Short mmCIF file of C-alpha atoms in Angstrom, two decimals:
data_model
loop_
_atom_site.label_atom_id
_atom_site.label_comp_id
_atom_site.label_asym_id
_atom_site.label_seq_id
_atom_site.Cartn_x
_atom_site.Cartn_y
_atom_site.Cartn_z
CA MET U 1 0.00 0.00 0.00
CA LYS U 2 1.36 3.42 -0.85
CA LYS U 3 1.40 6.18 1.69
CA ILE U 4 -0.79 8.90 0.30
CA PHE U 5 -1.24 12.44 1.51
CA SER U 6 -3.88 14.63 -0.09
CA ARG U 7 -6.21 17.47 0.68
CA LYS U 8 -9.13 15.09 0.17
CA THR U 9 -7.74 12.71 2.78
CA LEU U 10 -7.21 15.48 5.30
CA SER U 11 -10.67 16.88 4.61
CA VAL U 12 -12.25 13.50 5.36
CA ALA U 13 -10.19 13.32 8.55
CA ALA U 14 -11.47 16.70 9.66
CA VAL U 15 -15.05 15.65 9.03
CA LEU U 16 -14.63 12.42 10.96
CA THR U 17 -12.99 14.24 13.85
CA ALA U 18 -16.01 16.52 14.05
CA ALA U 19 -18.32 13.52 13.78
CA ALA U 20 -16.55 11.82 16.67
CA LEU U 21 -16.97 14.91 18.82
CA ALA U 22 -20.63 14.98 17.90
CA MET U 23 -21.02 11.33 18.85
CA THR U 24 -19.36 12.05 22.21
CA GLY U 25 -21.82 14.85 22.86
CA CYS U 26 -24.95 13.11 21.63
CA GLY U 27 -24.42 9.51 22.65
CA GLY U 28 -24.76 8.08 26.13
CA GLY U 29 -22.28 5.81 27.83
CA ASP U 30 -24.60 2.85 27.47
CA THR U 31 -24.73 3.14 23.69
CA GLY U 32 -21.03 3.14 22.96
CA GLY U 33 -21.13 6.69 21.65
CA GLU U 34 -24.01 6.06 19.27
CA SER U 35 -26.47 8.82 18.48
CA THR U 36 -30.15 8.46 19.06
CA SER U 37 -30.74 10.35 15.79
CA ALA U 38 -33.15 8.39 13.65
CA ALA U 39 -31.70 6.65 10.60
CA PRO U 40 -33.61 6.87 7.31
CA ALA U 41 -36.32 4.35 6.52
CA PHE U 42 -35.72 2.32 3.36
CA GLU U 43 -38.45 1.38 0.94
CA VAL U 44 -38.23 -2.32 0.18
CA ALA U 45 -38.17 -2.85 -3.59
CA LYS U 46 -40.76 -5.09 -5.19
CA ASP U 47 -40.41 -7.30 -8.28
CA VAL U 48 -36.66 -6.75 -8.48
CA ALA U 49 -35.37 -7.42 -11.99
CA LEU U 50 -31.92 -8.94 -11.54
CA THR U 51 -30.89 -11.85 -13.73
CA GLY U 52 -27.61 -13.67 -13.96
CA SER U 53 -26.73 -13.40 -10.27
CA PRO U 54 -26.38 -16.70 -8.37
CA THR U 55 -26.25 -14.75 -5.10
CA PHE U 56 -29.52 -12.93 -5.79
CA ASP U 57 -31.18 -16.18 -6.87
CA LYS U 58 -30.25 -17.68 -3.49
CA ILE U 59 -31.50 -14.61 -1.62
CA LYS U 60 -34.79 -14.61 -3.53
CA SER U 61 -35.31 -18.31 -2.94
CA SER U 62 -34.72 -18.11 0.82
CA GLY U 63 -36.20 -14.67 1.39
CA VAL U 64 -33.22 -13.88 3.62
CA VAL U 65 -29.96 -12.05 2.95
CA ARG U 66 -26.90 -12.84 5.05
CA ILE U 67 -24.62 -9.85 5.51
CA GLY U 68 -21.22 -9.94 7.16
CA VAL U 69 -20.55 -6.94 9.42
CA LYS U 70 -18.44 -5.66 12.28
CA GLU U 71 -20.05 -5.15 15.66
CA ASP U 72 -17.34 -3.50 17.74
CA GLN U 73 -16.90 -0.26 15.77
CA PRO U 74 -18.96 2.65 17.17
CA GLY U 75 -20.39 4.90 14.47
CA LEU U 76 -19.81 2.28 11.79
CA GLY U 77 -20.80 -1.22 12.83
CA TYR U 78 -21.81 -1.53 16.47
CA LEU U 79 -23.86 -4.04 18.46
CA ASP U 80 -25.35 -2.81 21.70
CA ALA U 81 -25.02 -5.79 24.03
CA ALA U 82 -27.78 -4.52 26.29
CA THR U 83 -30.46 -3.98 23.64
CA GLY U 84 -29.26 -6.21 20.80
CA GLU U 85 -29.61 -3.26 18.42
CA ARG U 86 -27.10 -2.69 15.62
CA SER U 87 -26.21 0.81 14.51
CA GLY U 88 -23.72 2.78 12.44
CA PHE U 89 -22.97 3.92 8.92
CA ASP U 90 -22.10 0.44 7.61
CA ILE U 91 -25.21 -1.12 9.16
CA GLU U 92 -27.40 1.45 7.41
CA ILE U 93 -25.62 0.94 4.08
CA ALA U 94 -26.16 -2.81 4.45
CA THR U 95 -29.85 -2.32 5.26
CA TRP U 96 -30.23 -0.04 2.23
CA MET U 97 -28.62 -2.60 -0.10
CA ALA U 98 -30.90 -5.32 1.27
CA ALA U 99 -33.99 -3.15 0.69
CA SER U 100 -32.88 -2.51 -2.91
CA LEU U 101 -32.80 -6.28 -3.39
CA GLY U 102 -36.32 -6.64 -2.02
CA VAL U 103 -35.35 -7.80 1.48
CA ALA U 104 -36.84 -6.11 4.55
CA LYS U 105 -34.75 -5.35 7.62
CA ASP U 106 -36.30 -8.19 9.62
CA LYS U 107 -35.13 -10.63 6.95
CA ILE U 108 -31.48 -9.60 7.20
CA GLU U 109 -29.23 -12.08 8.98
CA PHE U 110 -26.25 -10.09 10.20
CA LYS U 111 -23.14 -12.14 10.91
CA ALA U 112 -20.05 -10.81 12.68
CA ILE U 113 -17.05 -11.83 10.58
CA PRO U 114 -13.45 -11.00 11.65
CA SER U 115 -11.28 -9.18 9.12
CA ALA U 116 -9.12 -12.23 8.43
CA ASN U 117 -12.14 -14.36 7.46
CA ARG U 118 -13.97 -12.02 5.09
CA GLU U 119 -12.74 -13.44 1.80
CA THR U 120 -13.33 -17.01 2.97
CA ALA U 121 -16.84 -16.20 4.17
CA LEU U 122 -17.76 -14.71 0.79
CA ALA U 123 -16.04 -17.41 -1.26
CA ASN U 124 -17.74 -20.19 0.74
CA GLY U 125 -21.16 -18.55 0.58
CA ASP U 126 -21.36 -18.12 4.36
CA VAL U 127 -22.51 -14.55 3.70
CA ASP U 128 -24.07 -13.00 0.61
CA LEU U 129 -22.58 -9.54 1.14
CA TYR U 130 -19.98 -8.03 3.43
CA VAL U 131 -20.38 -4.45 4.63
CA GLY U 132 -17.87 -3.66 7.35
CA THR U 133 -15.03 -1.17 6.78
CA TYR U 134 -13.82 -3.46 3.97
CA SER U 135 -11.05 -1.69 2.05
CA ILE U 136 -10.90 -2.33 -1.69
CA THR U 137 -7.47 -3.59 -2.73
CA ASP U 138 -6.13 -5.28 -5.86
CA LYS U 139 -5.11 -8.31 -3.79
CA ARG U 140 -8.65 -8.76 -2.47
CA LYS U 141 -10.17 -8.13 -5.89
CA ALA U 142 -8.39 -11.27 -7.07
CA ILE U 143 -10.51 -13.28 -4.60
CA VAL U 144 -13.79 -11.38 -4.24
CA ASP U 145 -15.64 -8.58 -6.03
CA PHE U 146 -16.57 -5.15 -4.67
CA ALA U 147 -19.39 -2.73 -5.26
CA GLY U 148 -18.54 0.87 -4.44
CA PRO U 149 -16.62 2.49 -2.91
CA TYR U 150 -19.31 3.92 -0.68
CA PHE U 151 -16.93 5.77 1.66
CA ILE U 152 -13.32 6.96 1.77
CA THR U 153 -11.18 7.30 4.89
CA GLY U 154 -7.51 6.78 5.81
CA GLN U 155 -5.27 4.87 8.20
CA GLY U 156 -4.62 6.57 11.54
CA LEU U 157 -3.22 5.99 15.02
CA LEU U 158 -4.88 5.64 18.44
CA VAL U 159 -2.73 6.02 21.55
CA ALA U 160 -3.12 6.51 25.28
CA LYS U 161 -4.19 10.02 26.26
CA ASP U 162 -0.95 10.61 28.19
CA ASN U 163 1.29 9.32 25.38
CA THR U 164 3.69 12.03 24.21
CA ASP U 165 6.08 9.79 22.25
CA ILE U 166 3.82 9.03 19.29
CA LYS U 167 2.58 12.05 17.38
CA SER U 168 2.37 10.50 13.91
CA GLU U 169 3.35 7.45 11.88
CA LYS U 170 6.93 8.80 11.89
CA ASP U 171 7.25 7.81 15.55
CA LEU U 172 6.52 4.08 15.32
CA ALA U 173 10.07 2.70 15.37
CA GLY U 174 10.42 0.23 18.25
CA LYS U 175 6.74 0.61 19.20
CA ASN U 176 4.18 -2.17 19.58
CA VAL U 177 1.54 -1.37 16.96
CA CYS U 178 -1.67 -3.38 17.05
CA SER U 179 -4.31 -4.06 14.39
CA ALA U 180 -6.67 -6.81 13.24
CA VAL U 181 -5.40 -10.06 11.76
CA GLY U 182 -5.44 -9.91 7.96
CA SER U 183 -6.33 -6.21 7.82
CA THR U 184 -4.91 -3.74 5.32
CA PRO U 185 -3.46 -1.52 8.11
CA ILE U 186 -1.33 -4.27 9.65
CA GLN U 187 -0.03 -5.17 6.19
CA ASN U 188 0.90 -1.54 5.67
CA ILE U 189 2.80 -1.47 8.97
CA ARG U 190 4.79 -4.55 8.00
CA GLU U 191 5.56 -3.32 4.50
CA ASN U 192 6.27 0.36 5.13
CA PHE U 193 7.28 0.61 8.80
CA PRO U 194 9.76 -2.26 9.30
CA GLU U 195 11.10 -0.86 12.58
CA ALA U 196 7.69 -1.07 14.24
CA LYS U 197 6.62 -4.19 16.13
CA PRO U 198 3.31 -5.49 14.74
CA GLN U 199 0.74 -7.06 17.04
CA GLU U 200 -2.47 -8.74 15.88
CA PHE U 201 -5.84 -9.72 17.35
CA ASP U 202 -8.99 -10.90 15.62
CA LEU U 203 -10.91 -7.78 16.74
CA TYR U 204 -9.93 -4.12 16.94
CA SER U 205 -11.59 -3.92 20.34
CA LYS U 206 -8.99 -6.39 21.63
CA CYS U 207 -6.25 -4.11 20.33
CA VAL U 208 -7.85 -1.24 22.23
CA GLU U 209 -7.86 -3.31 25.43
CA SER U 210 -4.20 -4.16 24.83
CA LEU U 211 -3.50 -0.44 24.48
CA LYS U 212 -5.31 0.35 27.71
CA ASN U 213 -3.41 -2.43 29.50
CA GLY U 214 -0.09 -1.03 28.33
CA ASP U 215 0.78 -4.05 26.19
CA SER U 216 0.47 -2.02 22.97
CA ASP U 217 1.77 1.46 22.25
CA ALA U 218 -0.64 2.26 19.43
CA VAL U 219 -3.63 0.86 17.59
CA THR U 220 -3.81 1.43 13.86
CA THR U 221 -6.71 1.08 11.48
CA ASP U 222 -8.95 3.42 9.53
CA GLN U 223 -9.29 6.73 11.33
CA ALA U 224 -13.08 6.51 11.15
CA ILE U 225 -12.91 3.42 13.39
CA LEU U 226 -10.35 4.92 15.78
CA LEU U 227 -12.39 8.07 16.30
CA GLY U 228 -15.28 5.90 17.41
CA PHE U 229 -13.15 4.22 20.05
CA ALA U 230 -11.73 7.55 21.19
CA SER U 231 -15.24 8.96 21.53
CA GLN U 232 -16.11 6.10 23.90
CA ASP U 233 -13.21 6.83 26.26
CA PRO U 234 -11.89 10.38 25.66
CA ASP U 235 -10.26 10.53 29.10
CA ASN U 236 -7.88 7.69 28.25
CA LEU U 237 -7.58 7.56 24.46
CA LYS U 238 -6.75 9.97 21.66
CA VAL U 239 -6.19 9.92 17.90
CA VAL U 240 -2.91 11.49 16.79
CA GLY U 241 -1.49 12.72 13.49
CA GLU U 242 -3.18 12.79 10.11
CA PRO U 243 -4.35 9.86 7.95
CA PHE U 244 -1.40 8.37 6.08
CA THR U 245 -3.21 6.24 3.52
CA VAL U 246 -6.44 6.38 1.55
CA GLU U 247 -8.89 3.55 2.21
CA LYS U 248 -11.92 3.00 -0.02
CA TYR U 249 -14.70 1.01 1.64
CA GLY U 250 -16.52 -1.42 -0.65
CA ILE U 251 -19.36 -3.92 -0.43
CA GLY U 252 -17.82 -7.37 -0.71
CA LEU U 253 -19.54 -10.07 -2.76
CA ALA U 254 -18.71 -13.37 -4.44
CA LYS U 255 -16.11 -13.25 -7.20
CA GLY U 256 -17.62 -13.21 -10.67
CA ASP U 257 -21.11 -12.06 -9.67
CA THR U 258 -20.96 -9.15 -12.10
CA ALA U 259 -24.74 -8.79 -12.30
CA LEU U 260 -25.04 -8.20 -8.56
CA ARG U 261 -22.06 -5.85 -8.45
CA THR U 262 -23.53 -3.79 -11.29
CA PHE U 263 -26.91 -3.68 -9.55
CA LEU U 264 -25.46 -2.51 -6.24
CA ASN U 265 -23.30 0.09 -7.96
CA LYS U 266 -26.37 1.49 -9.67
CA THR U 267 -28.20 1.61 -6.35
CA LEU U 268 -25.33 3.62 -4.88
CA THR U 269 -25.05 5.91 -7.90
CA ASP U 270 -28.77 6.62 -8.14
CA GLY U 271 -29.24 6.95 -4.39
CA GLY U 272 -27.24 10.05 -3.57
CA ALA U 273 -29.99 11.52 -1.40
CA THR U 274 -30.27 8.27 0.55
CA TRP U 275 -26.50 8.07 1.04
CA THR U 276 -26.49 11.62 2.40
CA LYS U 277 -29.28 10.84 4.88
CA ILE U 278 -27.37 7.78 6.08
CA TYR U 279 -24.19 9.79 6.54
CA GLU U 280 -25.96 12.61 8.36
CA SER U 281 -27.60 10.20 10.81
CA THR U 282 -24.31 8.45 11.67
CA LEU U 283 -20.84 9.84 10.93
CA GLY U 284 -22.13 13.24 9.91
CA LEU U 285 -23.72 14.13 13.23
CA SER U 286 -21.69 17.33 13.40
CA GLY U 287 -23.57 18.66 10.35
CA THR U 288 -20.38 18.74 8.28
CA LYS U 289 -20.88 17.54 4.72
CA VAL U 290 -18.78 15.21 2.57
CA ASP U 291 -19.42 14.07 -0.97
CA GLN U 292 -20.42 10.53 -1.76
CA PRO U 293 -17.57 8.90 -3.73
CA ALA U 294 -18.15 7.78 -7.30
CA VAL U 295 -18.36 4.02 -7.75
CA ASP U 296 -15.63 2.13 -9.55
CA GLN U 297 -17.18 0.40 -12.56
CA TYR U 298 -14.33 -2.05 -13.09
#
């Protein structure tokens, strides 16, 4: 992965920082920083015309869509253990895609899939779609297909609030840097920061616990995710520096299902107003605006 610095990246970072502050102000401690702002309602499509998609044929036959998600990422993909409710930008995108395929929210089977198992879950048909901070890369595109991107962010760093040694990615030499197994960020650390000491867990939340326990010096993943964790515990955690990559989130699906990928891309392209409502009810709680990214019609 190349390190990329751009005005667009920094602009997204600024927006997400504001969003995190908004989540801190609006969300209660029991909701993991989630807002109570109502998400948009999605009209469930009827008589969907989609031919040539084995995945859609399976969904239509069963009446259920299985969607892989994250559930430990406030603001993106979060499961409230007390209420059983899922919330966040990715959850709403997933619900929207299901509705466009004619599947109501109560017929969505959400499945928590760790980063390292995403390609396998899609290839084996364990899930029909994956919507969970899933960065589009050429390596992954050799195994699965992607619709989107539906959001753009960048890799960042989370450290302890009292940490003064790490101010940016330039300060990682000799430091224990934690991320999820199989994730793009940990690959970037290995490839571009050889003096850092990589650590891996199956969940980002475990990396955060390792940071709090003093076993890790920094957690790295997409800044959108890190801001969510920082908003949960602002007295002990902080995000430092600026994003040092560009990550494009895509909707993962089975390799070769071009008909479904084309359909989902059209849903994204034609649904700009819906995308904006989703953003404003989740990451955009500060009122700051960002543009929906154009899909990649590869």
